[in-house]
Amino acid sequence: MFVNSLRNRDLLSIADLSVEELRSLIDLSFKLKELYYNGLKYLNILNGKIVALIFEKHSTRTRISLQVAIEQIGGRSLYLSSQELQLARGEPIKDTARVLDRYVDGVAARVYSHKSLLELAEYAKIPVINALSDFEHPLQALADVMTILEFKKDMKKVKVAFVGDGRDNVAHSLMLAVTMLGGSIYIATPVGYEPDARLYSIAKDYAEKSGGYIAIVRNPVEAVKDADVIYTDVWVSMGQEAERDKRIRDLKEYQVNKELVAYAKKDYIFMHCLPAHRGEEVTEDVIESPNSVVWQQAENRLHTAKAVIASILR
Ligand code: CP
Ligand code: NVA
């Protein structure tokens, strides 16, 4: 039932997973969701193991889904705001890592810089899980592909349109996961907002192997035309507040609104990792429309978090 090959491994990027591991994690998430709805909400998989959650940034879904997932499968979590750790007073990450791994069984961290995660993982012997960095958000992408599969069944027939900031952490992880599973993804983004070149080339390789497709386009209509999934994320991610005015100016043609979604398939689903900024990347009518699956997508964060934690820390 568990993805045994993930035991004691780090999960910093979707690219850390093989296709088989990604598929198995999603299968396990579906099983855990089924158990949850059949009254098996509480399972003893972790045997009291303790996971530290270090957060440098705000969080609602990631923090709560991880804490609840850990507790529901028999573990315990310690929420540690980085502001209250000696980290905030300049203690190096590499020192924090070597102390933490003597106390707890695993750590999930939300950081400003992906480099901090790499350092944490290099120095901590315990598994390190990316709870969002400026570069990737793998836990989100797992819930995203699970949600797409719930609604659309066959990833190989799915066209995803990601509209907005193509360098976004959520977009990065999503493009890796979708192409790994054989789906197509069109990223509609302005010049200067293209995905990271290295991650894009990994996704292109995945697409070639899986029969999927990936393209960057400038025109949102081209991405959304006949799409099964329309996905967007905020224009100003945490840590980018100083660039707010420029980003809003640059991305304003990339709003997901009634006019744009009219080009998608009639039964398209609208997705967003949340939190959403209504009136910026998406309009109220689209996020509140019957095509919007954002609440189910948010719920799936819990089931996928359980699958990850159970497989890595069991
Ligand atoms: N989608 C997501 O990661 O939300 P939080 O920032 O609330 O954790
Ligand atoms: N791109 C957003 C995602 C939040 C879940 C951010 O980094 O702020």
Coordinates of C-alpha atoms and ligand atoms in Angstrom, one line a residue:
M1 CA 0.0 0.0 0.0
F2 CA 2.8 2.5 0.9
V3 CA 5.4 3.7 -1.6
N4 CA 8.3 1.8 0.0
S5 CA 11.0 3.3 -2.1
L6 CA 10.2 6.7 -0.6
R7 CA 11.1 5.6 2.9
N8 CA 13.4 8.1 4.6
R9 CA 13.8 10.1 1.4
D10 CA 13.7 13.9 0.9
L11 CA 10.9 15.4 -1.2
L12 CA 12.1 18.8 -2.4
S13 CA 10.9 18.7 -6.0
I14 CA 8.4 16.7 -8.1
A15 CA 11.5 15.7 -10.1
D16 CA 12.8 13.8 -7.0
L17 CA 10.1 11.2 -7.8
S18 CA 10.1 8.6 -10.5
V19 CA 7.0 8.2 -12.7
E20 CA 6.1 5.0 -10.8
E21 CA 6.5 6.8 -7.4
L22 CA 4.3 9.7 -8.5
R23 CA 1.6 7.3 -9.7
S24 CA 1.8 5.2 -6.5
L25 CA 1.6 8.3 -4.3
I26 CA -1.6 9.3 -6.1
D27 CA -3.0 5.8 -5.9
L28 CA -2.3 5.8 -2.2
S29 CA -3.9 9.2 -1.8
F30 CA -7.1 7.9 -3.4
K31 CA -7.0 4.9 -1.0
L32 CA -6.5 7.1 2.0
K33 CA -9.4 9.3 0.9
E34 CA -11.6 6.3 0.5
L35 CA -10.7 5.1 4.0
Y36 CA -11.3 8.6 5.4
Y37 CA -14.9 8.6 4.0
N38 CA -15.5 5.0 5.2
G39 CA -14.9 6.1 8.8
L40 CA -11.2 5.3 9.0
K41 CA -10.0 8.8 9.6
Y42 CA -7.5 7.8 12.3
L43 CA -4.9 5.2 11.5
N44 CA -1.8 4.3 13.4
I45 CA 0.9 4.3 10.7
L46 CA 3.5 6.6 12.3
N47 CA 3.7 5.1 15.7
G48 CA 4.1 8.4 17.5
K49 CA 6.8 9.7 15.2
I50 CA 7.4 13.5 15.5
V51 CA 7.6 15.9 12.5
A52 CA 8.9 19.4 12.8
L53 CA 7.2 22.0 10.6
I54 CA 9.4 25.1 10.0
F55 CA 7.6 28.0 8.4
E56 CA 9.3 31.2 7.3
K57 CA 6.1 32.3 5.5
H58 CA 2.3 32.3 6.2
S59 CA 0.3 29.2 5.5
T60 CA -3.3 28.0 5.9
R61 CA -3.6 24.8 3.8
T62 CA -0.1 23.4 3.9
R63 CA 0.4 23.9 7.6
I64 CA -3.0 22.6 8.6
S65 CA -3.2 19.7 6.1
L66 CA 0.3 18.6 7.3
Q67 CA -0.5 18.9 11.0
V68 CA -3.8 17.1 10.6
A69 CA -2.4 14.4 8.3
I70 CA 0.4 13.7 10.7
E71 CA -2.0 13.5 13.7
Q72 CA -4.6 11.4 11.9
I73 CA -2.0 8.8 11.0
G74 CA -0.6 8.5 14.4
G75 CA 2.2 10.9 14.6
R76 CA 2.8 14.3 16.2
S77 CA 3.9 17.6 14.7
L78 CA 5.7 20.6 16.1
Y79 CA 4.8 23.9 14.4
L80 CA 7.9 26.1 14.5
S81 CA 7.7 29.6 13.2
S82 CA 11.2 30.5 11.9
Q83 CA 10.8 33.9 13.7
E84 CA 10.8 32.1 17.0
L85 CA 13.8 29.9 16.3
Q86 CA 17.4 31.0 16.6
L87 CA 17.4 31.0 12.8
A88 CA 15.9 34.4 13.0
R89 CA 18.8 35.6 15.0
G90 CA 21.3 34.3 12.5
E91 CA 22.0 30.7 13.6
P92 CA 23.0 28.9 10.3
I93 CA 20.6 26.5 8.7
K94 CA 23.3 23.8 8.7
D95 CA 23.5 24.0 12.5
T96 CA 19.8 24.0 13.0
A97 CA 19.6 20.9 10.7
R98 CA 22.2 18.9 12.8
V99 CA 20.3 19.7 16.0
L100 CA 16.9 19.0 14.7
D101 CA 17.8 15.6 13.4
R102 CA 18.7 14.6 16.9
Y103 CA 15.2 15.4 18.2
V104 CA 12.6 14.7 15.5
D105 CA 11.9 12.1 12.8
G106 CA 11.3 14.4 9.9
V107 CA 11.0 18.0 8.9
A108 CA 8.8 19.9 6.5
A109 CA 9.9 23.4 5.7
R110 CA 8.4 26.5 3.9
V111 CA 11.2 28.8 3.0
Y112 CA 11.9 32.0 1.0
S113 CA 14.9 30.5 -0.8
H114 CA 15.0 27.0 -2.2
K115 CA 18.7 27.0 -1.3
S116 CA 17.7 26.9 2.4
L117 CA 15.9 23.6 1.7
L118 CA 18.9 22.2 -0.1
E119 CA 21.1 23.2 2.9
L120 CA 18.7 21.7 5.4
A121 CA 18.5 18.5 3.4
E122 CA 22.3 18.3 3.0
Y123 CA 22.9 18.6 6.8
A124 CA 19.9 16.8 8.3
K125 CA 20.0 13.0 8.3
I126 CA 16.2 12.9 8.7
P127 CA 13.9 13.3 5.6
V128 CA 13.2 16.9 4.5
I129 CA 9.9 17.8 2.8
N130 CA 9.4 21.0 0.8
A131 CA 6.3 22.8 2.1
L132 CA 6.8 25.5 -0.5
S133 CA 9.9 27.4 -1.6
D134 CA 10.3 30.2 -4.2
F135 CA 11.0 27.5 -6.7
E136 CA 8.6 24.6 -6.2
H137 CA 5.5 23.4 -4.3
P138 CA 5.5 19.6 -4.7
L139 CA 2.9 18.9 -2.1
Q140 CA 0.5 21.2 -4.0
A141 CA 1.2 19.5 -7.3
L142 CA 0.3 16.1 -5.8
A143 CA -3.1 17.4 -4.8
D144 CA -3.4 19.0 -8.2
V145 CA -2.9 15.9 -10.3
M146 CA -5.1 13.9 -7.9
T147 CA -7.9 16.4 -8.4
I148 CA -7.4 16.4 -12.2
L149 CA -7.6 12.6 -12.2
E150 CA -10.8 12.7 -10.0
F151 CA -12.5 14.8 -12.6
K152 CA -10.9 13.9 -15.9
K153 CA -9.8 10.2 -15.3
D154 CA -7.2 9.9 -18.1
M155 CA -4.3 12.3 -17.9
K156 CA -3.2 11.5 -21.4
K157 CA -6.4 13.2 -22.7
V158 CA -6.1 16.3 -20.6
K159 CA -5.1 19.7 -21.7
V160 CA -4.1 22.0 -18.8
A161 CA -3.8 25.7 -19.3
F162 CA -1.8 27.5 -16.7
V163 CA -2.4 31.3 -17.1
G164 CA -0.3 33.8 -15.3
D165 CA 3.2 33.9 -13.8
G166 CA 5.1 31.0 -15.5
R167 CA 8.0 31.2 -13.0
D168 CA 5.6 30.6 -10.2
N169 CA 6.5 27.8 -7.7
V170 CA 3.1 26.1 -8.2
A171 CA 3.3 26.3 -12.0
H172 CA 6.8 24.7 -11.8
S173 CA 5.7 21.7 -9.8
L174 CA 2.4 21.4 -11.8
M175 CA 4.2 21.3 -15.2
L176 CA 6.5 18.5 -13.9
A177 CA 3.7 16.4 -12.5
V178 CA 1.4 16.8 -15.5
T179 CA 4.0 16.0 -18.1
M180 CA 5.3 13.1 -16.1
L181 CA 1.8 11.5 -16.2
G182 CA 1.4 12.1 -20.0
G183 CA -0.8 15.2 -19.9
S184 CA -0.5 18.4 -21.9
I185 CA 0.2 21.8 -20.4
Y186 CA 0.2 25.2 -22.0
I187 CA 1.7 27.9 -20.0
A188 CA 0.4 31.3 -21.0
T189 CA 2.8 33.9 -19.6
P190 CA 4.4 37.3 -20.7
V191 CA 8.0 37.7 -21.8
G192 CA 10.2 37.6 -18.7
Y193 CA 7.9 35.3 -16.8
E194 CA 8.8 32.0 -18.4
P195 CA 9.4 28.9 -16.2
D196 CA 12.9 28.2 -15.0
A197 CA 14.8 26.9 -18.1
R198 CA 16.2 23.8 -16.3
L199 CA 12.8 22.7 -14.9
Y200 CA 11.2 23.4 -18.3
S201 CA 13.7 21.1 -20.0
I202 CA 13.1 18.4 -17.4
A203 CA 9.3 18.7 -18.1
K204 CA 10.0 18.6 -21.9
D205 CA 11.9 15.3 -21.4
Y206 CA 9.0 13.9 -19.3
A207 CA 6.6 14.9 -22.0
E208 CA 8.6 13.2 -24.7
K209 CA 8.7 10.0 -22.7
S210 CA 5.1 10.0 -21.6
G211 CA 3.4 11.2 -24.7
G212 CA 2.5 14.5 -23.1
Y213 CA 3.2 18.0 -24.3
I214 CA 4.4 21.3 -22.9
A215 CA 4.5 24.7 -24.5
I216 CA 4.9 28.3 -23.5
V217 CA 2.5 30.7 -25.3
R218 CA 2.0 34.4 -25.0
N219 CA -1.7 34.5 -25.8
P220 CA -3.9 33.2 -23.0
V221 CA -6.6 32.3 -25.5
E222 CA -4.3 29.8 -27.3
A223 CA -3.7 28.1 -23.9
V224 CA -7.3 28.0 -22.9
K225 CA -8.8 27.0 -26.2
D226 CA -10.4 23.6 -25.7
A227 CA -8.7 23.1 -22.4
D228 CA -10.0 20.7 -19.8
V229 CA -8.3 22.4 -16.9
I230 CA -7.6 26.1 -16.3
Y231 CA -5.2 26.8 -13.5
T232 CA -3.9 30.1 -12.2
D233 CA -2.0 31.4 -9.1
V234 CA -1.4 34.8 -7.6
W235 CA 0.6 37.4 -9.5
V236 CA 2.5 38.4 -6.5
S237 CA 3.9 35.4 -4.5
M238 CA 5.1 35.6 -0.9
G239 CA 8.4 37.4 -1.0
Q240 CA 7.7 39.3 -4.2
E241 CA 5.8 42.2 -2.5
A242 CA 8.3 44.8 -3.5
E243 CA 7.6 44.1 -7.2
R244 CA 3.9 44.3 -6.8
D245 CA 3.1 47.2 -9.1
K246 CA 5.2 45.9 -11.9
R247 CA 3.9 42.4 -11.7
I248 CA 0.3 43.6 -11.8
R249 CA 1.0 45.8 -14.8
D250 CA 2.9 43.0 -16.6
L251 CA 0.3 40.3 -15.9
K252 CA -3.0 42.1 -16.3
E253 CA -3.8 40.6 -19.7
Y254 CA -3.6 37.2 -18.0
Q255 CA -6.6 37.4 -15.8
V256 CA -8.8 34.3 -15.8
N257 CA -12.3 35.8 -16.4
K258 CA -15.6 35.0 -18.0
E259 CA -14.4 36.0 -21.5
L260 CA -11.3 33.8 -21.3
V261 CA -12.9 30.7 -19.9
A262 CA -15.5 30.8 -22.7
Y263 CA -12.8 29.3 -25.0
A264 CA -12.3 26.2 -22.8
K265 CA -14.3 23.0 -23.1
K266 CA -17.8 23.3 -21.6
D267 CA -16.9 20.9 -18.8
Y268 CA -13.5 22.5 -18.0
I269 CA -12.5 22.7 -14.3
F270 CA -11.1 25.8 -12.8
M271 CA -8.2 25.2 -10.3
H272 CA -6.2 27.5 -8.0
C273 CA -3.8 26.5 -5.2
L274 CA -5.3 29.3 -3.0
P275 CA -5.2 31.8 -1.5
A276 CA -6.8 33.6 -4.4
H277 CA -6.8 37.3 -5.1
R278 CA -10.2 38.0 -6.7
G279 CA -10.1 40.8 -9.2
E280 CA -6.4 40.1 -10.0
E281 CA -5.5 36.6 -11.4
V282 CA -9.2 35.4 -11.3
T283 CA -12.6 37.0 -11.1
E284 CA -15.2 36.3 -8.5
D285 CA -17.6 34.8 -11.0
V286 CA -15.1 32.2 -12.3
I287 CA -13.8 31.0 -8.9
E288 CA -17.4 30.8 -7.6
S289 CA -18.7 29.1 -10.8
P290 CA -19.9 25.5 -10.9
N291 CA -16.7 24.7 -12.9
S292 CA -14.5 25.7 -10.0
V293 CA -13.1 22.7 -8.0
V294 CA -10.9 24.7 -5.7
W295 CA -12.4 23.4 -2.5
Q296 CA -12.1 19.7 -3.5
Q297 CA -8.6 20.5 -4.6
A298 CA -7.8 22.1 -1.2
E299 CA -9.3 19.0 0.5
N300 CA -7.0 16.7 -1.5
R301 CA -4.1 18.4 0.2
L302 CA -5.0 16.4 3.3
H303 CA -5.1 13.0 1.5
T304 CA -1.9 13.6 -0.5
A305 CA -0.1 14.9 2.6
K306 CA -1.0 11.6 4.4
A307 CA 0.3 9.6 1.4
V308 CA 3.6 11.5 1.4
I309 CA 4.2 11.4 5.2
A310 CA 3.1 7.8 5.5
S311 CA 5.4 6.7 2.7
I312 CA 8.4 8.7 3.8
L313 CA 8.2 8.3 7.6
R314 CA 6.4 5.1 8.3
Ligands
CP1 N1 -1.9 26.3 -1.4 C1 -1.2 26.5 -0.3 O1 -0.1 26.1 -0.2 O2 -1.8 27.3 0.6 P1 -1.2 27.9 2.0 O3 -0.2 29.0 1.6 O4 -2.4 28.4 2.8 O5 -0.4 26.8 2.7
NVA2 N1 2.8 31.2 -5.5 C1 2.2 31.4 -4.2 C2 1.6 30.1 -3.7 C3 1.0 30.2 -2.4 C4 0.5 28.8 -1.9 C5 3.2 32.0 -3.2 O1 4.4 31.5 -3.3 O2 2.9 32.9 -2.5

